[in-house]
PDB file of C-alpha atoms and ligand atoms in Angstrom:
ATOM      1  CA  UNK A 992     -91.709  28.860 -32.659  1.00 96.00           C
ATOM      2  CA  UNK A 993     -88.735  30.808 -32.742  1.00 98.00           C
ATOM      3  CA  UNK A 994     -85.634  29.585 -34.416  1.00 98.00           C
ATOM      4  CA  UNK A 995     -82.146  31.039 -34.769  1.00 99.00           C
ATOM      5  CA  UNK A 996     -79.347  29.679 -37.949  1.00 99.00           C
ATOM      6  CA  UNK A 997     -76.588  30.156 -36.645  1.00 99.00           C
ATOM      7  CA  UNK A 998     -72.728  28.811 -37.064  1.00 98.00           C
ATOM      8  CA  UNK A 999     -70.491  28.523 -33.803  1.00 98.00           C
ATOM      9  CA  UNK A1000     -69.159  32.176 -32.417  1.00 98.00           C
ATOM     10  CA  UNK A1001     -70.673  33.911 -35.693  1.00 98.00           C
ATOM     11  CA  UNK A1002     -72.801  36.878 -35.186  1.00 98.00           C
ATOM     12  CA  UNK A1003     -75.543  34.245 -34.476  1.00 99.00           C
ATOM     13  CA  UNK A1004     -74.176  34.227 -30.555  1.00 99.00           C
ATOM     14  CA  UNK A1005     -74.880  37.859 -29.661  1.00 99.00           C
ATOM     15  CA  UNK A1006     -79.544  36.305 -30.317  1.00 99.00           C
ATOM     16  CA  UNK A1007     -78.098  33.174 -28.819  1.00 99.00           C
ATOM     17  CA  UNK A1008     -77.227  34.536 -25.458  1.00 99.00           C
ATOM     18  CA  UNK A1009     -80.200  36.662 -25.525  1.00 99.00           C
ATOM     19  CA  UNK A1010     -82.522  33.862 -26.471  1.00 99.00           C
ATOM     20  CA  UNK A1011     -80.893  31.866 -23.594  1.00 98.00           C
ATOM     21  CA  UNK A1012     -80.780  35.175 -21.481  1.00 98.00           C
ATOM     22  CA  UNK A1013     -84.388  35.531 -22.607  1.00 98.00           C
ATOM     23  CA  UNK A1014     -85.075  31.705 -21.102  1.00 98.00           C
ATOM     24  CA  UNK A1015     -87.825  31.371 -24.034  1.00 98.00           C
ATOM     25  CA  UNK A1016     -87.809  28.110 -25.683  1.00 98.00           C
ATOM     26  CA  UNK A1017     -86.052  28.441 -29.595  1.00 98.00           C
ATOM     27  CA  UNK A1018     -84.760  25.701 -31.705  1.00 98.00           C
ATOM     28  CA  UNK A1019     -81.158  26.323 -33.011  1.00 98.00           C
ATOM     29  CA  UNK A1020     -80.494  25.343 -36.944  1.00 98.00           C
ATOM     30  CA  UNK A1021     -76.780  24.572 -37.481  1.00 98.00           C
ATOM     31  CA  UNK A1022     -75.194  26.802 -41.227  1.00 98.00           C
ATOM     32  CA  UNK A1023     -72.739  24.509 -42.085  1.00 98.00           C
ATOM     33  CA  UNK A1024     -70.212  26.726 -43.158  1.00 98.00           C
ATOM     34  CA  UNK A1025     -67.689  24.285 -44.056  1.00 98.00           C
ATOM     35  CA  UNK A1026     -70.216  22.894 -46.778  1.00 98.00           C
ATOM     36  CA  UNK A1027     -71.046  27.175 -47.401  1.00 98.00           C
ATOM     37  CA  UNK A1028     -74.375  26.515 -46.666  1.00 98.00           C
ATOM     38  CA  UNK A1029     -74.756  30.303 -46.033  1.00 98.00           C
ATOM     39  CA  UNK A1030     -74.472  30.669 -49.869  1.00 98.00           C
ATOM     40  CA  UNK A1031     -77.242  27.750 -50.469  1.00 98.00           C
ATOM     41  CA  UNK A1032     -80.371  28.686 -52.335  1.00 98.00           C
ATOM     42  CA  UNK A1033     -82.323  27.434 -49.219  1.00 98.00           C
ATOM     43  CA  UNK A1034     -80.514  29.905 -46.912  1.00 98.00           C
ATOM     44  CA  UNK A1035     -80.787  32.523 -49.346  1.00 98.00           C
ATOM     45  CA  UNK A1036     -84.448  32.441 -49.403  1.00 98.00           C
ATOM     46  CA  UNK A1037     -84.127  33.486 -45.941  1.00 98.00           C
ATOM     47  CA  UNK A1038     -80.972  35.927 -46.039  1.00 98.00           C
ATOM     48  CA  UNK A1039     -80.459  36.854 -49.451  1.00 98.00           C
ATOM     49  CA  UNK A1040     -76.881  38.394 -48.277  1.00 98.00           C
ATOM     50  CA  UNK A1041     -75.457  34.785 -47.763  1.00 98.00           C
ATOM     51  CA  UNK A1042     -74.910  35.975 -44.570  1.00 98.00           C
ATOM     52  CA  UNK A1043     -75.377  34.830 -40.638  1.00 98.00           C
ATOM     53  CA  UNK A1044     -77.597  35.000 -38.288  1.00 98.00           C
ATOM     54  CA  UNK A1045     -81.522  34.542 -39.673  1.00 99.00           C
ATOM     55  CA  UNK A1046     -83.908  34.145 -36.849  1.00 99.00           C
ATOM     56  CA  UNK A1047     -87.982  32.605 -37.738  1.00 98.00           C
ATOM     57  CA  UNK A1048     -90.311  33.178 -35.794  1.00 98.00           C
ATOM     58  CA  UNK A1049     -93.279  31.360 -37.004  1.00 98.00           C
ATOM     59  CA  UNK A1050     -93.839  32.620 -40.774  1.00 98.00           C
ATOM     60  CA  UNK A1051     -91.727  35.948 -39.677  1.00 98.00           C
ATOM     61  CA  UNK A1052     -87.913  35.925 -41.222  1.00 98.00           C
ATOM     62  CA  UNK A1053     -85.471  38.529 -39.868  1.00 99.00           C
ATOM     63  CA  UNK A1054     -81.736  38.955 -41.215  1.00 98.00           C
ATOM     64  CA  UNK A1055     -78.916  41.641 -39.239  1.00 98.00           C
ATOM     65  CA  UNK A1056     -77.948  40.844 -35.867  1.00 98.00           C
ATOM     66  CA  UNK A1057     -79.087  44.456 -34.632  1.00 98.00           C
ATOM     67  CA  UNK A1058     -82.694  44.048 -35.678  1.00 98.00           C
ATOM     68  CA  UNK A1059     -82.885  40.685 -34.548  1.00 99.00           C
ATOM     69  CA  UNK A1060     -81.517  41.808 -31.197  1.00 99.00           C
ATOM     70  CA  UNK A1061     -83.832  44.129 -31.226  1.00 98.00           C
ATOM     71  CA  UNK A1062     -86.758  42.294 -31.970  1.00 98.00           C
ATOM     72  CA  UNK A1063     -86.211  40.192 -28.988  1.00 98.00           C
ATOM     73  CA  UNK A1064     -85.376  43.046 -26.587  1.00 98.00           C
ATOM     74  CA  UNK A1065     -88.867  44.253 -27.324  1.00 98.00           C
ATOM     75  CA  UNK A1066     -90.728  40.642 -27.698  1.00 98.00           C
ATOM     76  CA  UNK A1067     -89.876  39.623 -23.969  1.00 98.00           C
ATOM     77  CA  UNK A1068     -89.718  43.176 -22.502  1.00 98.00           C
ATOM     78  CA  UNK A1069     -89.578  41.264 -19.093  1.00 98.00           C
ATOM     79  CA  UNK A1070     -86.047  40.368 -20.002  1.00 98.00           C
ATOM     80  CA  UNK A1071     -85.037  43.762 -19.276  1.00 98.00           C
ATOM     81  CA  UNK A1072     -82.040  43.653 -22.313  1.00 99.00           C
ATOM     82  CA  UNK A1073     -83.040  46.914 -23.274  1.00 98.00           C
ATOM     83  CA  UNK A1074     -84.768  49.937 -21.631  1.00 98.00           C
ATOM     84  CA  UNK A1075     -87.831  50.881 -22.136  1.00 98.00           C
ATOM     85  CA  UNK A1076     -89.043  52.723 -25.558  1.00 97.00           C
ATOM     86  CA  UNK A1077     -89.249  56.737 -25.803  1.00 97.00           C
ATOM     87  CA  UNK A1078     -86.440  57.072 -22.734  1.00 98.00           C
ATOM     88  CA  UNK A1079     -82.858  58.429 -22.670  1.00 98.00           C
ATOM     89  CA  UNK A1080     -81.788  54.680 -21.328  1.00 98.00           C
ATOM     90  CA  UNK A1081     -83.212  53.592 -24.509  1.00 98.00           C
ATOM     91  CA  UNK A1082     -81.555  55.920 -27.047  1.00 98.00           C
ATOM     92  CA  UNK A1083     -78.263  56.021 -25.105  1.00 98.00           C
ATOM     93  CA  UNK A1084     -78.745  51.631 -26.063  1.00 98.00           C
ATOM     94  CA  UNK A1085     -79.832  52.221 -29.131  1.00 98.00           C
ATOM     95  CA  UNK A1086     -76.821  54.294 -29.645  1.00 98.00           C
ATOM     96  CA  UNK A1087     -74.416  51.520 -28.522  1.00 98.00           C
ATOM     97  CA  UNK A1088     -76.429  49.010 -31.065  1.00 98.00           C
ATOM     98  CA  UNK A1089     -75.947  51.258 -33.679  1.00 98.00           C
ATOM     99  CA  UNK A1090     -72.597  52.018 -32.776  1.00 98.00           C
ATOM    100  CA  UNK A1091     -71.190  48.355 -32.302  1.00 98.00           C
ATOM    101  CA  UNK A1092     -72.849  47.015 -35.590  1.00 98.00           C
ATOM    102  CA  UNK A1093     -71.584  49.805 -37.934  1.00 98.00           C
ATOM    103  CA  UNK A1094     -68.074  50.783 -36.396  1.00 98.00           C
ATOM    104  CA  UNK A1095     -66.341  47.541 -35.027  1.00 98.00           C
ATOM    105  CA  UNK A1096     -68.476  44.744 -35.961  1.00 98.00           C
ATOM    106  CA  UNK A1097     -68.249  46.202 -39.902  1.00 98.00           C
ATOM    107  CA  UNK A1098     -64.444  46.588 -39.606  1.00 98.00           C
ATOM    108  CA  UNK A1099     -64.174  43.177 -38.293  1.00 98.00           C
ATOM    109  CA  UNK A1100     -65.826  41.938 -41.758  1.00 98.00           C
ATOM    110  CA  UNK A1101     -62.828  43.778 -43.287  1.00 98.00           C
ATOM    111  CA  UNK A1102     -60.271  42.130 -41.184  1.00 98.00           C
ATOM    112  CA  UNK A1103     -61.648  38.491 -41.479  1.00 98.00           C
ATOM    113  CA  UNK A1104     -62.431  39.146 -44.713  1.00 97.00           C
ATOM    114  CA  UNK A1105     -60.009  41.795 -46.610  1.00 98.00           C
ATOM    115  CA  UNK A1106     -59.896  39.707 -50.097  1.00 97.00           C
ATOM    116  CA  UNK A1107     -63.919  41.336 -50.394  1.00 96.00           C
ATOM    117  CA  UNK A1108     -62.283  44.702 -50.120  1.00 96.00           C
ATOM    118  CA  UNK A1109     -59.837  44.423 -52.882  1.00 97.00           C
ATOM    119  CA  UNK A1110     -59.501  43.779 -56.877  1.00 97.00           C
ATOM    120  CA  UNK A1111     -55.948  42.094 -56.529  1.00 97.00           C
ATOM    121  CA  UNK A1112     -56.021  39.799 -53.901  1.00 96.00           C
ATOM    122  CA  UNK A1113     -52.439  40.909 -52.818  1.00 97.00           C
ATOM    123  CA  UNK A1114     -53.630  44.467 -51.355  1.00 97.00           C
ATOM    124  CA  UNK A1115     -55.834  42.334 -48.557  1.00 98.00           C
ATOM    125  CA  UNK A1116     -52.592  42.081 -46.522  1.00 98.00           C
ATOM    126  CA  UNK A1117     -52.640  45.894 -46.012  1.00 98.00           C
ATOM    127  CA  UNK A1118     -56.524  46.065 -46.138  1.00 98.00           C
ATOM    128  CA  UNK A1119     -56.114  43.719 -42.970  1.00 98.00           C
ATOM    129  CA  UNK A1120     -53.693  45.417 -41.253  1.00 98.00           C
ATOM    130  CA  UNK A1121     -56.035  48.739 -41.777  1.00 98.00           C
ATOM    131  CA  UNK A1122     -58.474  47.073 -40.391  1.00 98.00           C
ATOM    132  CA  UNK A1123     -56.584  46.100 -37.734  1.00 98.00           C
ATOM    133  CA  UNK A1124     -55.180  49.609 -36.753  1.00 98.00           C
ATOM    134  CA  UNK A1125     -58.759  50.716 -36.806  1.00 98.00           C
ATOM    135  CA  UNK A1126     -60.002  48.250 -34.722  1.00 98.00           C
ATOM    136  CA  UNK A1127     -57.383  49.378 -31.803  1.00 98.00           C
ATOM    137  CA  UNK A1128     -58.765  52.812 -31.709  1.00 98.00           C
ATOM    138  CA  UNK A1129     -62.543  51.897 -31.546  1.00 98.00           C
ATOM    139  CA  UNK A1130     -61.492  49.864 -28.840  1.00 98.00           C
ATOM    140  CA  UNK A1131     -59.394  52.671 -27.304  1.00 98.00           C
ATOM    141  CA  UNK A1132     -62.841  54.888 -27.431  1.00 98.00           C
ATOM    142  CA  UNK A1133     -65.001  52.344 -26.299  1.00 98.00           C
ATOM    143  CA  UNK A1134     -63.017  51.340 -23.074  1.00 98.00           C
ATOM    144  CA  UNK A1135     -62.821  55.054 -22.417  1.00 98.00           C
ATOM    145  CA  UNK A1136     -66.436  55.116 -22.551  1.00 98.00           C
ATOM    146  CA  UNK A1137     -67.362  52.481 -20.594  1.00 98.00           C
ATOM    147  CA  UNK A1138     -64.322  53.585 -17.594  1.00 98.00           C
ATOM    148  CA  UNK A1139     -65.148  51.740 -14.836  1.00 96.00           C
ATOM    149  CA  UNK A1140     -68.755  51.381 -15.138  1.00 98.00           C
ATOM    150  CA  UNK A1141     -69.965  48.021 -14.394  1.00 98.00           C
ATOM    151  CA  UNK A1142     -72.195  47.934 -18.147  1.00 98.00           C
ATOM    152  CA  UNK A1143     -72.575  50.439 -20.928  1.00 98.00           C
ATOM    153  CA  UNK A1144     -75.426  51.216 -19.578  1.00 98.00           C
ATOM    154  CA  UNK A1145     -73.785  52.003 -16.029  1.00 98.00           C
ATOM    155  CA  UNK A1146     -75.881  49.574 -13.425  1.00 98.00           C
ATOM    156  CA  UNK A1147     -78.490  48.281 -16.365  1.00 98.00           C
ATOM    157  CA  UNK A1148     -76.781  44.928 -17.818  1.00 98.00           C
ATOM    158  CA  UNK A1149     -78.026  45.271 -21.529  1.00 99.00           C
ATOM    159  CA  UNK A1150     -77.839  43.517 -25.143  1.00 99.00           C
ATOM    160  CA  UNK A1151     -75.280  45.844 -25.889  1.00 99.00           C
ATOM    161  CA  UNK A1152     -72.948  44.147 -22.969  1.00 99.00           C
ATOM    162  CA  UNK A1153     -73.407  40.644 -24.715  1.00 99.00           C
ATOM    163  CA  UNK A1154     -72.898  42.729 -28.082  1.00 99.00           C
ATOM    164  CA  UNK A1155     -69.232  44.312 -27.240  1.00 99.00           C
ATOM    165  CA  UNK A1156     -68.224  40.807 -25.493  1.00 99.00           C
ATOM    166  CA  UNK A1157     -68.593  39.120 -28.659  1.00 98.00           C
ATOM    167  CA  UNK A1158     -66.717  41.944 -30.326  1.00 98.00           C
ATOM    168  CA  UNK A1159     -64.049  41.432 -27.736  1.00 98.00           C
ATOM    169  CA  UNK A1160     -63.890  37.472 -28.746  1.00 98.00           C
ATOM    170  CA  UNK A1161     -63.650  37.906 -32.009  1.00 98.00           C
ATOM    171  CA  UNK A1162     -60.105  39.968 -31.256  1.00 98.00           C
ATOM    172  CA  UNK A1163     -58.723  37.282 -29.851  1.00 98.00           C
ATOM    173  CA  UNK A1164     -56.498  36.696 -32.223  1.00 97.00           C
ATOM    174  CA  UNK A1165     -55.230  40.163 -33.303  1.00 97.00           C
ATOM    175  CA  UNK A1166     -51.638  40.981 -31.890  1.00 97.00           C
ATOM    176  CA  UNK A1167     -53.299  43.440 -29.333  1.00 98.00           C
ATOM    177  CA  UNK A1168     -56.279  41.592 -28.348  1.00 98.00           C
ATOM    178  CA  UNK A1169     -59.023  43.475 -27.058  1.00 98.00           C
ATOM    179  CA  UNK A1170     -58.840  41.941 -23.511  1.00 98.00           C
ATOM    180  CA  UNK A1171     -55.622  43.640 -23.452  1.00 98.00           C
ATOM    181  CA  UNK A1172     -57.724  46.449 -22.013  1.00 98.00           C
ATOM    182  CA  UNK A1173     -58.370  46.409 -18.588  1.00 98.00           C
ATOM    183  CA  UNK A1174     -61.887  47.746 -18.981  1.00 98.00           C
ATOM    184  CA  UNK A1175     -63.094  45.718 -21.522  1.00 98.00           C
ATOM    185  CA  UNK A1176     -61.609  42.642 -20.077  1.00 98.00           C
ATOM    186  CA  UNK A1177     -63.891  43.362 -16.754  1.00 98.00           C
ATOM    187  CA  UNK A1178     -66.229  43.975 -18.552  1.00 98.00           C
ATOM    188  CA  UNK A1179     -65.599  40.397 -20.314  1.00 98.00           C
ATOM    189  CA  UNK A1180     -65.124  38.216 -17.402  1.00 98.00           C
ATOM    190  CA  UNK A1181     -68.411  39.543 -16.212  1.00 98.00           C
ATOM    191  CA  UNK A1182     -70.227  38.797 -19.104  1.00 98.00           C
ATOM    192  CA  UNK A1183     -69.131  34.824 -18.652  1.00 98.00           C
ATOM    193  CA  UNK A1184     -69.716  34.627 -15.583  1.00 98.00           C
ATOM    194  CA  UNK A1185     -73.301  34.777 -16.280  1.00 98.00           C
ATOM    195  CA  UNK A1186     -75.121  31.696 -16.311  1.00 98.00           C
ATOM    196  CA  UNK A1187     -77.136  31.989 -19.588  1.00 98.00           C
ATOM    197  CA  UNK A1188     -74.084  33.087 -21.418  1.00 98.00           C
ATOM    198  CA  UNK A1189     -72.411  29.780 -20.078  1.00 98.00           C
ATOM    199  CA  UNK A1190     -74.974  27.993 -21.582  1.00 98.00           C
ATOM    200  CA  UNK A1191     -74.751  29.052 -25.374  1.00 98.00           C
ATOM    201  CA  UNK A1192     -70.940  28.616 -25.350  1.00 98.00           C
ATOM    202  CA  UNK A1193     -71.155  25.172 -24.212  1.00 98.00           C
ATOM    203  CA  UNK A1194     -73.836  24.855 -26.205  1.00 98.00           C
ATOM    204  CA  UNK A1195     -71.661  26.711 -29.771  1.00 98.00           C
ATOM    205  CA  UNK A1196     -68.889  24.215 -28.553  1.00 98.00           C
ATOM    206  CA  UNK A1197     -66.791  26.987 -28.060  1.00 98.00           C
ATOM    207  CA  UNK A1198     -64.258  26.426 -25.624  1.00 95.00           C
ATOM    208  CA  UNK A1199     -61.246  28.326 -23.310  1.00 94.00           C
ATOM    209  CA  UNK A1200     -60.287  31.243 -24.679  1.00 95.00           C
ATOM    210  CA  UNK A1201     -63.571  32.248 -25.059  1.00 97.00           C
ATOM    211  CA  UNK A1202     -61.688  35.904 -25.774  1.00 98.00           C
TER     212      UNK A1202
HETATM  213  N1  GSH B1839     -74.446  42.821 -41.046  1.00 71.60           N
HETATM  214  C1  GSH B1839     -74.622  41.385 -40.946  1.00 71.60           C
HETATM  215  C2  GSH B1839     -73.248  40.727 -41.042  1.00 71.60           C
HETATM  216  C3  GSH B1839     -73.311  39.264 -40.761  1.00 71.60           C
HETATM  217  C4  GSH B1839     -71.986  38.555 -41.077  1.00 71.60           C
HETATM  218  O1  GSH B1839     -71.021  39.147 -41.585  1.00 71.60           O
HETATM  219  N2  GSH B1839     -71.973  37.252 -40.760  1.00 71.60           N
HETATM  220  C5  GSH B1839     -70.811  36.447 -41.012  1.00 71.60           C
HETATM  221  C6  GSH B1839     -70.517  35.560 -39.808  1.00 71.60           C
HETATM  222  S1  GSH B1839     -70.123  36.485 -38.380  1.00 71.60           S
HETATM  223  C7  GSH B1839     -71.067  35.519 -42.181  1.00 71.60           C
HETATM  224  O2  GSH B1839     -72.196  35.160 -42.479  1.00 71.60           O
HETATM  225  N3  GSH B1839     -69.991  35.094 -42.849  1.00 71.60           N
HETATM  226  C8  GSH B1839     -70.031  34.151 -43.917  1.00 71.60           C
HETATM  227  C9  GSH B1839     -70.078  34.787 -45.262  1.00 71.60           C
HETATM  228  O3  GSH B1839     -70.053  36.026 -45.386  1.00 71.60           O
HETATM  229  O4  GSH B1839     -70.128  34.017 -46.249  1.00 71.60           O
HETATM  230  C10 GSH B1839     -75.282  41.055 -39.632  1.00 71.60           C
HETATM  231  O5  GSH B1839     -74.926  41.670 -38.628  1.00 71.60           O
HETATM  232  O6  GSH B1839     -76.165  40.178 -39.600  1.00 71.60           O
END
């Protein structure tokens, strides 16, 4: 049985939408953050970083969003999230995994969380706004990548489409959000119009503006 620990519009969605895109039956375990059940010595059996998502399946415990995503590209190849091993498709993918995870989604941990990057807590100010101006550019180079290509991938919707649309929410509350950008908005309001992605944001609660 495969299970996913997740917290509303944490990393957790990016395997949610997959598992729902997937259509494979999973059981979702709430981390009540608000108690910082992330930090529990039960959770940190499973994710000794404190940190979410964790998805089971069976005996088999996986922590990062990337592998997990991976994991179930490659479980339920049917799916078609990712391309198939040993081709370009599947580098240029793996590239955008890699890419997403250690560029914005990393910076993104030092704007929601700048007091982890500093000694005295009254640098985080300027350790956000860092973040912040970093954030703009790898957004910049992003949307130029993607121009007006209907996925990364060009015509193959990916993992790595449900990947930068959850980047995309999580600016939603900088000054220049990344909708801002016509291409990555597109690329957005495609990305909720599908049904399965519907589905796990009703089913996280989370509700208009999704970004
Ligand atoms: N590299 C990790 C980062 C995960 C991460 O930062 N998760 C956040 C939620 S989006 C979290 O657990 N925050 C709570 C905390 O750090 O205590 C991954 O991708 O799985």
């Amino acid at each position: 049985m495969l299970a996913l620990y997740y917290y509303p519009g944490n990393a957790s969605l990016l395997p949610h939408m997959m598992l729902r895109e997937i259509g494979v039956p999973f059981e979702m375990r709430l981390v009540d953050r608000n108690q910082n059940a992330q930090k529990s010595a039960e959770y940190l059996k499973l994710n000794p970083n404190g940190r979410i998502p964790v998805l089971v399946d069976d005996e088999f415990v996986l922590f990062e969003t990337v592998a997990i995503a991976l994991y179930l590209a490659d479980k339920f190849p049917e799916a078609g999230l990712a391309p198939a091993l040993g081709t370009k498709e599947r580098a240029e993918f793996n590239k955008w995994m890699v890419h997403l995870t250690n560029t914005p989604q990393a910076e993104y941990r030092a704007w929601f969380y700048p007091h982890e990057h500093v000694i005295d807590e009254a640098a985080a100010p300027a350790v956000k706004q860092g973040a912040e101006q970093r954030l703009y550019r790898m957004f910049d180079v992003i949307s130029e990548q993607l121009g007006d290509k209907t996925w990364l991938l060009g015509d193959h919707f990916s993992a790595a489409d449900l990947f930068l649309f959850m980047l995309i929410r999580w600016g939603r509350g900088m000054p220049r959000p990344p909708r801002t950008i016509p291409n990555l908005n597109a690329l957005a309001e495609r990305v909720i119009a599908r049904p399965a992605v519907q589905s796990a944001l009703e089913a996280e609660g989370l509700k208009a503006p999704v970004f």
